[in-house]
Amino acid sequence: MASPDIATLLIHCPDRPGLVHDVTGFIFSHQGNIIDLQQHIDPEQNAFFMRLEWSLENFTLEKEEIEARLQPIARRHEMQMRLSFASQRKRIALFVTKENHCLYDLLARHESGDLPVDIPVIIANHETLRPAAERFGIPFHHFPITKDNKTTQEQAMIVLLKQERVDTVVLAKYMQIIGPAMIAEFPNGILNIHHSFLPAFVGAKPYHQAFQRGVKIIGATSHYVTADLDEGPIIHQDVMRVSHEDSVNDLVRLGRDLEKTVLAKALWWHARDRVLVFKNKTVVFD
């Protein structure tokens, strides 16, 4: 027998009395069983954030009715809401270039069942990682990018993503700047990963630059992609201490490990609807 479906509601609005009462009261009035509830208040912004999960096993509304029936509460409290269901897994496109560590990590997690998403397509601007896609049985699409065809190729990618009903793009070390059309198509739906040396060590070989400066901490950052390069809302970061005994190769190896885990965790939170974007920040209900 299949497990009952679970609904997740993400909310942000101006903070005021009665918010939790009204939302939980709505669920109770329709015989919903609340499984998890987390909330956060930002007093500086007078903003209220909440994530709520409830079982639909005995819920008296059909899934298709819930959002419309919540609208009176949303209007009363000026709420921005996002409703999702555990049975409707996110469909992920992985964008890659030549580096394989993030790609293999995500594919292995997906294959083992640790990443609750569907991955219908891998898109690349080089052929290098086609064998990895074939090994995991995922269609691989090659879109060579030059300065002359970039806009045209991204439009073709968007067509493919729509055909595959993709709702999230993950840049798994995709070494291209995403254009405005793609960003507009997936607002807060494109995840990126990079080292955390920016803006100190820009350009090629950042770990070599860091080694020359004798850095003592390396890190990785995963964020949503916006029109401002590498300045989108941050989802997750992590750091690791290094020392004078670590070579450049050590820094690169350790940095790759950080990039893998930071990206995987950010995607897991995104896939489970645990991330709320407010202005250029995130509230992550972990």
GROMACS .gro file of C-alpha atoms in nm:
model
  286
    1MET     CA    1   0.000   0.000   0.000
    2ALA     CA    2   0.137   0.339  -0.103
    3SER     CA    3   0.218   0.594   0.167
    4PRO     CA    4  -0.018   0.893   0.188
    5ASP     CA    5   0.095   1.202   0.003
    6ILE     CA    6   0.242   1.496   0.194
    7ALA     CA    7   0.176   1.863   0.119
    8THR     CA    8   0.433   2.134   0.188
    9LEU     CA    9   0.344   2.501   0.219
   10LEU     CA   10   0.607   2.778   0.215
   11ILE     CA   11   0.494   3.123   0.324
   12HIS     CA   12   0.640   3.468   0.369
   13CYS     CA   13   0.452   3.787   0.454
   14PRO     CA   14   0.457   4.087   0.688
   15ASP     CA   15   0.471   3.974   1.048
   16ARG     CA   16   0.149   4.015   1.246
   17PRO     CA   17  -0.053   3.826   1.508
   18GLY     CA   18  -0.266   3.530   1.405
   19LEU     CA   19  -0.061   3.399   1.112
   20VAL     CA   20   0.015   3.054   1.252
   21HIS     CA   21  -0.337   3.024   1.395
   22ASP     CA   22  -0.503   3.097   1.061
   23VAL     CA   23  -0.288   2.858   0.855
   24THR     CA   24  -0.290   2.570   1.103
   25GLY     CA   25  -0.660   2.628   1.165
   26PHE     CA   26  -0.728   2.589   0.793
   27ILE     CA   27  -0.546   2.256   0.788
   28PHE     CA   28  -0.717   2.136   1.106
   29SER     CA   29  -1.059   2.235   0.969
   30HIS     CA   30  -1.002   1.996   0.677
   31GLN     CA   31  -0.875   1.710   0.896
   32GLY     CA   32  -0.511   1.748   0.799
   33ASN     CA   33  -0.242   1.605   1.026
   34ILE     CA   34   0.052   1.846   1.062
   35ILE     CA   35   0.384   1.661   1.045
   36ASP     CA   36   0.633   1.947   1.066
   37LEU     CA   37   0.614   2.322   1.122
   38GLN     CA   38   0.904   2.567   1.127
   39GLN     CA   39   0.891   2.945   1.139
   40HIS     CA   40   1.123   3.242   1.144
   41ILE     CA   41   1.074   3.613   1.202
   42ASP     CA   42   1.306   3.882   1.067
   43PRO     CA   43   1.234   4.182   1.292
   44GLU     CA   44   1.440   4.422   1.081
   45GLN     CA   45   1.229   4.348   0.775
   46ASN     CA   46   0.911   4.281   0.976
   47ALA     CA   47   0.892   3.959   0.777
   48PHE     CA   48   0.743   3.624   0.876
   49PHE     CA   49   0.851   3.294   0.719
   50MET     CA   50   0.698   2.951   0.766
   51ARG     CA   51   0.731   2.600   0.629
   52LEU     CA   52   0.457   2.352   0.707
   53GLU     CA   53   0.408   1.986   0.612
   54TRP     CA   54   0.090   1.791   0.656
   55SER     CA   55  -0.040   1.448   0.561
   56LEU     CA   56  -0.313   1.427   0.299
   57GLU     CA   57  -0.429   1.083   0.416
   58ASN     CA   58  -0.759   1.209   0.562
   59PHE     CA   59  -0.756   1.560   0.418
   60THR     CA   60  -1.102   1.659   0.296
   61LEU     CA   61  -0.982   1.874   0.005
   62GLU     CA   62  -0.843   1.744  -0.323
   63LYS     CA   63  -0.491   1.859  -0.402
   64GLU     CA   64  -0.619   2.071  -0.689
   65GLU     CA   65  -0.847   2.264  -0.451
   66ILE     CA   66  -0.602   2.354  -0.177
   67GLU     CA   67  -0.429   2.657  -0.327
   68ALA     CA   68  -0.753   2.829  -0.425
   69ARG     CA   69  -0.904   2.765  -0.083
   70LEU     CA   70  -0.599   2.921   0.082
   71GLN     CA   71  -0.634   3.246  -0.112
   72PRO     CA   72  -0.860   3.427   0.138
   73ILE     CA   73  -0.595   3.375   0.408
   74ALA     CA   74  -0.322   3.484   0.168
   75ARG     CA   75  -0.504   3.804   0.075
   76ARG     CA   76  -0.582   3.887   0.437
   77HIS     CA   77  -0.220   3.857   0.542
   78GLU     CA   78  -0.049   3.969   0.216
   79MET     CA   79   0.113   3.627   0.190
   80GLN     CA   80   0.337   3.492  -0.081
   81MET     CA   81   0.277   3.116  -0.086
   82ARG     CA   82   0.421   2.811  -0.259
   83LEU     CA   83   0.246   2.475  -0.235
   84SER     CA   84   0.405   2.145  -0.336
   85PHE     CA   85   0.350   1.773  -0.290
   86ALA     CA   86   0.599   1.500  -0.206
   87SER     CA   87   0.459   1.279  -0.482
   88GLN     CA   88   0.550   1.538  -0.748
   89ARG     CA   89   0.927   1.512  -0.761
   90LYS     CA   90   1.127   1.794  -0.911
   91ARG     CA   91   1.269   1.734  -1.257
   92ILE     CA   92   1.635   1.833  -1.275
   93ALA     CA   93   1.859   1.914  -1.570
   94LEU     CA   94   2.231   1.886  -1.500
   95PHE     CA   95   2.453   2.128  -1.694
   96VAL     CA   96   2.819   2.027  -1.724
   97THR     CA   97   3.140   2.112  -1.909
   98LYS     CA   98   3.445   1.893  -1.846
   99GLU     CA   99   3.490   1.857  -1.468
  100ASN     CA  100   3.316   1.541  -1.350
  101HIS     CA  101   3.327   1.542  -0.969
  102CYS     CA  102   2.992   1.715  -0.906
  103LEU     CA  103   2.820   1.524  -1.187
  104TYR     CA  104   2.929   1.180  -1.065
  105ASP     CA  105   2.840   1.268  -0.707
  106LEU     CA  106   2.486   1.378  -0.793
  107LEU     CA  107   2.428   1.082  -1.024
  108ALA     CA  108   2.550   0.838  -0.759
  109ARG     CA  109   2.326   0.995  -0.494
  110HIS     CA  110   2.033   0.981  -0.735
  111GLU     CA  111   2.096   0.619  -0.829
  112SER     CA  112   2.116   0.516  -0.461
  113GLY     CA  113   1.788   0.691  -0.382
  114ASP     CA  114   1.945   0.959  -0.163
  115LEU     CA  115   1.841   1.244  -0.393
  116PRO     CA  116   1.460   1.261  -0.433
  117VAL     CA  117   1.447   1.406  -0.786
  118ASP     CA  118   1.412   1.291  -1.145
  119ILE     CA  119   1.699   1.364  -1.385
  120PRO     CA  120   1.567   1.339  -1.741
  121VAL     CA  121   1.854   1.517  -1.916
  122ILE     CA  122   2.219   1.619  -1.899
  123ILE     CA  123   2.323   1.920  -2.107
  124ALA     CA  124   2.686   1.999  -2.189
  125ASN     CA  125   2.889   2.242  -2.394
  126HIS     CA  126   3.154   1.972  -2.450
  127GLU     CA  127   3.134   1.600  -2.529
  128THR     CA  128   3.375   1.507  -2.247
  129LEU     CA  129   3.116   1.376  -2.001
  130ARG     CA  130   2.892   1.186  -2.242
  131PRO     CA  131   3.029   0.850  -2.113
  132ALA     CA  132   2.919   0.942  -1.761
  133ALA     CA  133   2.565   1.012  -1.878
  134GLU     CA  134   2.557   0.686  -2.074
  135ARG     CA  135   2.687   0.492  -1.774
  136PHE     CA  136   2.387   0.612  -1.570
  137GLY     CA  137   2.141   0.581  -1.859
  138ILE     CA  138   2.051   0.950  -1.881
  139PRO     CA  139   2.011   1.127  -2.219
  140PHE     CA  140   2.304   1.355  -2.298
  141HIS     CA  141   2.265   1.662  -2.520
  142HIS     CA  142   2.563   1.851  -2.657
  143PHE     CA  143   2.524   2.223  -2.724
  144PRO     CA  144   2.859   2.370  -2.833
  145ILE     CA  145   2.883   2.734  -2.723
  146THR     CA  146   3.067   3.015  -2.895
  147LYS     CA  147   3.033   3.391  -2.856
  148ASP     CA  148   2.842   3.395  -3.186
  149ASN     CA  149   2.586   3.120  -3.112
  150LYS     CA  150   2.536   3.150  -2.735
  151THR     CA  151   2.192   3.313  -2.748
  152THR     CA  152   2.064   3.075  -3.015
  153GLN     CA  153   2.195   2.769  -2.831
  154GLU     CA  154   2.039   2.877  -2.503
  155GLN     CA  155   1.704   2.920  -2.675
  156ALA     CA  156   1.738   2.564  -2.808
  157MET     CA  157   1.822   2.446  -2.455
  158ILE     CA  158   1.510   2.615  -2.320
  159VAL     CA  159   1.298   2.435  -2.579
  160LEU     CA  160   1.448   2.103  -2.471
  161LEU     CA  161   1.399   2.179  -2.101
  162LYS     CA  162   1.034   2.261  -2.162
  163GLN     CA  163   0.988   1.938  -2.356
  164GLU     CA  164   1.136   1.744  -2.063
  165ARG     CA  165   0.922   1.940  -1.812
  166VAL     CA  166   1.234   2.047  -1.623
  167ASP     CA  167   1.173   2.282  -1.330
  168THR     CA  168   1.528   2.307  -1.189
  169VAL     CA  169   1.868   2.352  -1.356
  170VAL     CA  170   2.185   2.254  -1.169
  171LEU     CA  171   2.514   2.395  -1.294
  172ALA     CA  172   2.742   2.107  -1.197
  173LYS     CA  173   3.062   2.295  -1.288
  174TYR     CA  174   2.912   2.431  -1.608
  175MET     CA  175   3.172   2.683  -1.719
  176GLN     CA  176   2.944   2.925  -1.900
  177ILE     CA  177   2.764   3.240  -1.791
  178ILE     CA  178   2.389   3.181  -1.804
  179GLY     CA  179   2.204   3.429  -2.025
  180PRO     CA  180   1.904   3.642  -1.926
  181ALA     CA  181   1.648   3.430  -2.115
  182MET     CA  182   1.740   3.117  -1.921
  183ILE     CA  183   1.741   3.304  -1.590
  184ALA     CA  184   1.397   3.449  -1.665
  185GLU     CA  185   1.266   3.102  -1.750
  186PHE     CA  186   1.380   2.955  -1.416
  187PRO     CA  187   1.355   3.222  -1.143
  188ASN     CA  188   1.516   3.084  -0.826
  189GLY     CA  189   1.543   2.758  -1.015
  190ILE     CA  190   1.906   2.754  -1.130
  191LEU     CA  191   2.161   2.633  -0.874
  192ASN     CA  192   2.532   2.703  -0.910
  193ILE     CA  193   2.842   2.585  -0.724
  194HIS     CA  194   3.181   2.749  -0.704
  195HIS     CA  195   3.479   2.794  -0.476
  196SER     CA  196   3.451   3.062  -0.210
  197PHE     CA  197   3.767   3.254  -0.300
  198LEU     CA  198   3.568   3.516  -0.487
  199PRO     CA  199   3.624   3.804  -0.523
  200ALA     CA  200   3.986   3.768  -0.404
  201PHE     CA  201   4.103   3.511  -0.660
  202VAL     CA  202   3.921   3.551  -0.988
  203GLY     CA  203   3.983   3.385  -1.322
  204ALA     CA  204   4.171   3.066  -1.396
  205LYS     CA  205   4.342   2.846  -1.137
  206PRO     CA  206   4.200   3.003  -0.819
  207TYR     CA  207   4.350   2.727  -0.603
  208HIS     CA  208   4.694   2.806  -0.740
  209GLN     CA  209   4.641   3.173  -0.653
  210ALA     CA  210   4.521   3.077  -0.305
  211PHE     CA  211   4.823   2.852  -0.256
  212GLN     CA  212   5.057   3.137  -0.345
  213ARG     CA  213   4.888   3.356  -0.083
  214GLY     CA  214   4.907   3.084   0.181
  215VAL     CA  215   4.536   3.066   0.255
  216LYS     CA  216   4.433   2.878   0.568
  217ILE     CA  217   4.065   2.820   0.484
  218ILE     CA  218   3.907   2.700   0.161
  219GLY     CA  219   3.537   2.682   0.093
  220ALA     CA  220   3.249   2.634  -0.149
  221THR     CA  221   2.925   2.823  -0.210
  222SER     CA  222   2.600   2.713  -0.372
  223HIS     CA  223   2.353   2.982  -0.472
  224TYR     CA  224   2.066   3.058  -0.706
  225VAL     CA  225   2.168   3.220  -1.033
  226THR     CA  226   2.054   3.575  -1.102
  227ALA     CA  227   2.149   3.838  -1.356
  228ASP     CA  228   2.421   3.956  -1.116
  229LEU     CA  229   2.708   3.714  -1.170
  230ASP     CA  230   2.780   3.497  -0.862
  231GLU     CA  231   2.570   3.728  -0.643
  232GLY     CA  232   2.243   3.534  -0.624
  233PRO     CA  233   2.081   3.421  -0.297
  234ILE     CA  234   2.313   3.182  -0.113
  235ILE     CA  235   2.168   2.841  -0.024
  236HIS     CA  236   2.462   2.669   0.143
  237GLN     CA  237   2.831   2.719   0.219
  238ASP     CA  238   3.099   2.520   0.392
  239VAL     CA  239   3.468   2.564   0.472
  240MET     CA  240   3.769   2.351   0.556
  241ARG     CA  241   4.098   2.443   0.725
  242VAL     CA  242   4.419   2.382   0.530
  243SER     CA  243   4.781   2.442   0.618
  244HIS     CA  244   5.126   2.510   0.477
  245GLU     CA  245   5.168   2.133   0.440
  246ASP     CA  246   4.895   2.114   0.174
  247SER     CA  247   5.008   2.131  -0.188
  248VAL     CA  248   4.815   2.288  -0.474
  249ASN     CA  249   4.688   1.940  -0.564
  250ASP     CA  250   4.571   1.893  -0.206
  251LEU     CA  251   4.378   2.220  -0.219
  252VAL     CA  252   4.216   2.124  -0.549
  253ARG     CA  253   4.119   1.779  -0.417
  254LEU     CA  254   3.979   1.914  -0.091
  255GLY     CA  255   3.799   2.192  -0.277
  256ARG     CA  256   3.631   1.942  -0.506
  257ASP     CA  257   3.511   1.743  -0.205
  258LEU     CA  258   3.358   2.059  -0.059
  259GLU     CA  259   3.195   2.151  -0.389
  260LYS     CA  260   3.033   1.808  -0.413
  261THR     CA  261   2.885   1.809  -0.064
  262VAL     CA  262   2.775   2.172  -0.069
  263LEU     CA  263   2.599   2.137  -0.404
  264ALA     CA  264   2.433   1.808  -0.304
  265LYS     CA  265   2.302   1.954   0.020
  266ALA     CA  266   2.175   2.270  -0.151
  267LEU     CA  267   1.995   2.061  -0.411
  268TRP     CA  268   1.848   1.833  -0.144
  269TRP     CA  269   1.706   2.134   0.042
  270HIS     CA  270   1.573   2.278  -0.284
  271ALA     CA  271   1.419   1.947  -0.387
  272ARG     CA  272   1.245   1.914  -0.050
  273ASP     CA  273   1.108   2.271  -0.071
  274ARG     CA  274   1.308   2.387   0.228
  275VAL     CA  275   1.439   2.711   0.074
  276LEU     CA  276   1.252   3.041   0.079
  277VAL     CA  277   1.398   3.332  -0.117
  278PHE     CA  278   1.332   3.680   0.021
  279LYS     CA  279   1.494   3.969  -0.162
  280ASN     CA  280   1.853   3.848  -0.216
  281LYS     CA  281   1.869   3.618   0.084
  282THR     CA  282   1.738   3.273   0.166
  283VAL     CA  283   1.568   3.121   0.467
  284VAL     CA  284   1.665   2.752   0.474
  285PHE     CA  285   1.448   2.528   0.692
  286ASP     CA  286   1.693   2.243   0.754
   0.00000   0.00000   0.00000
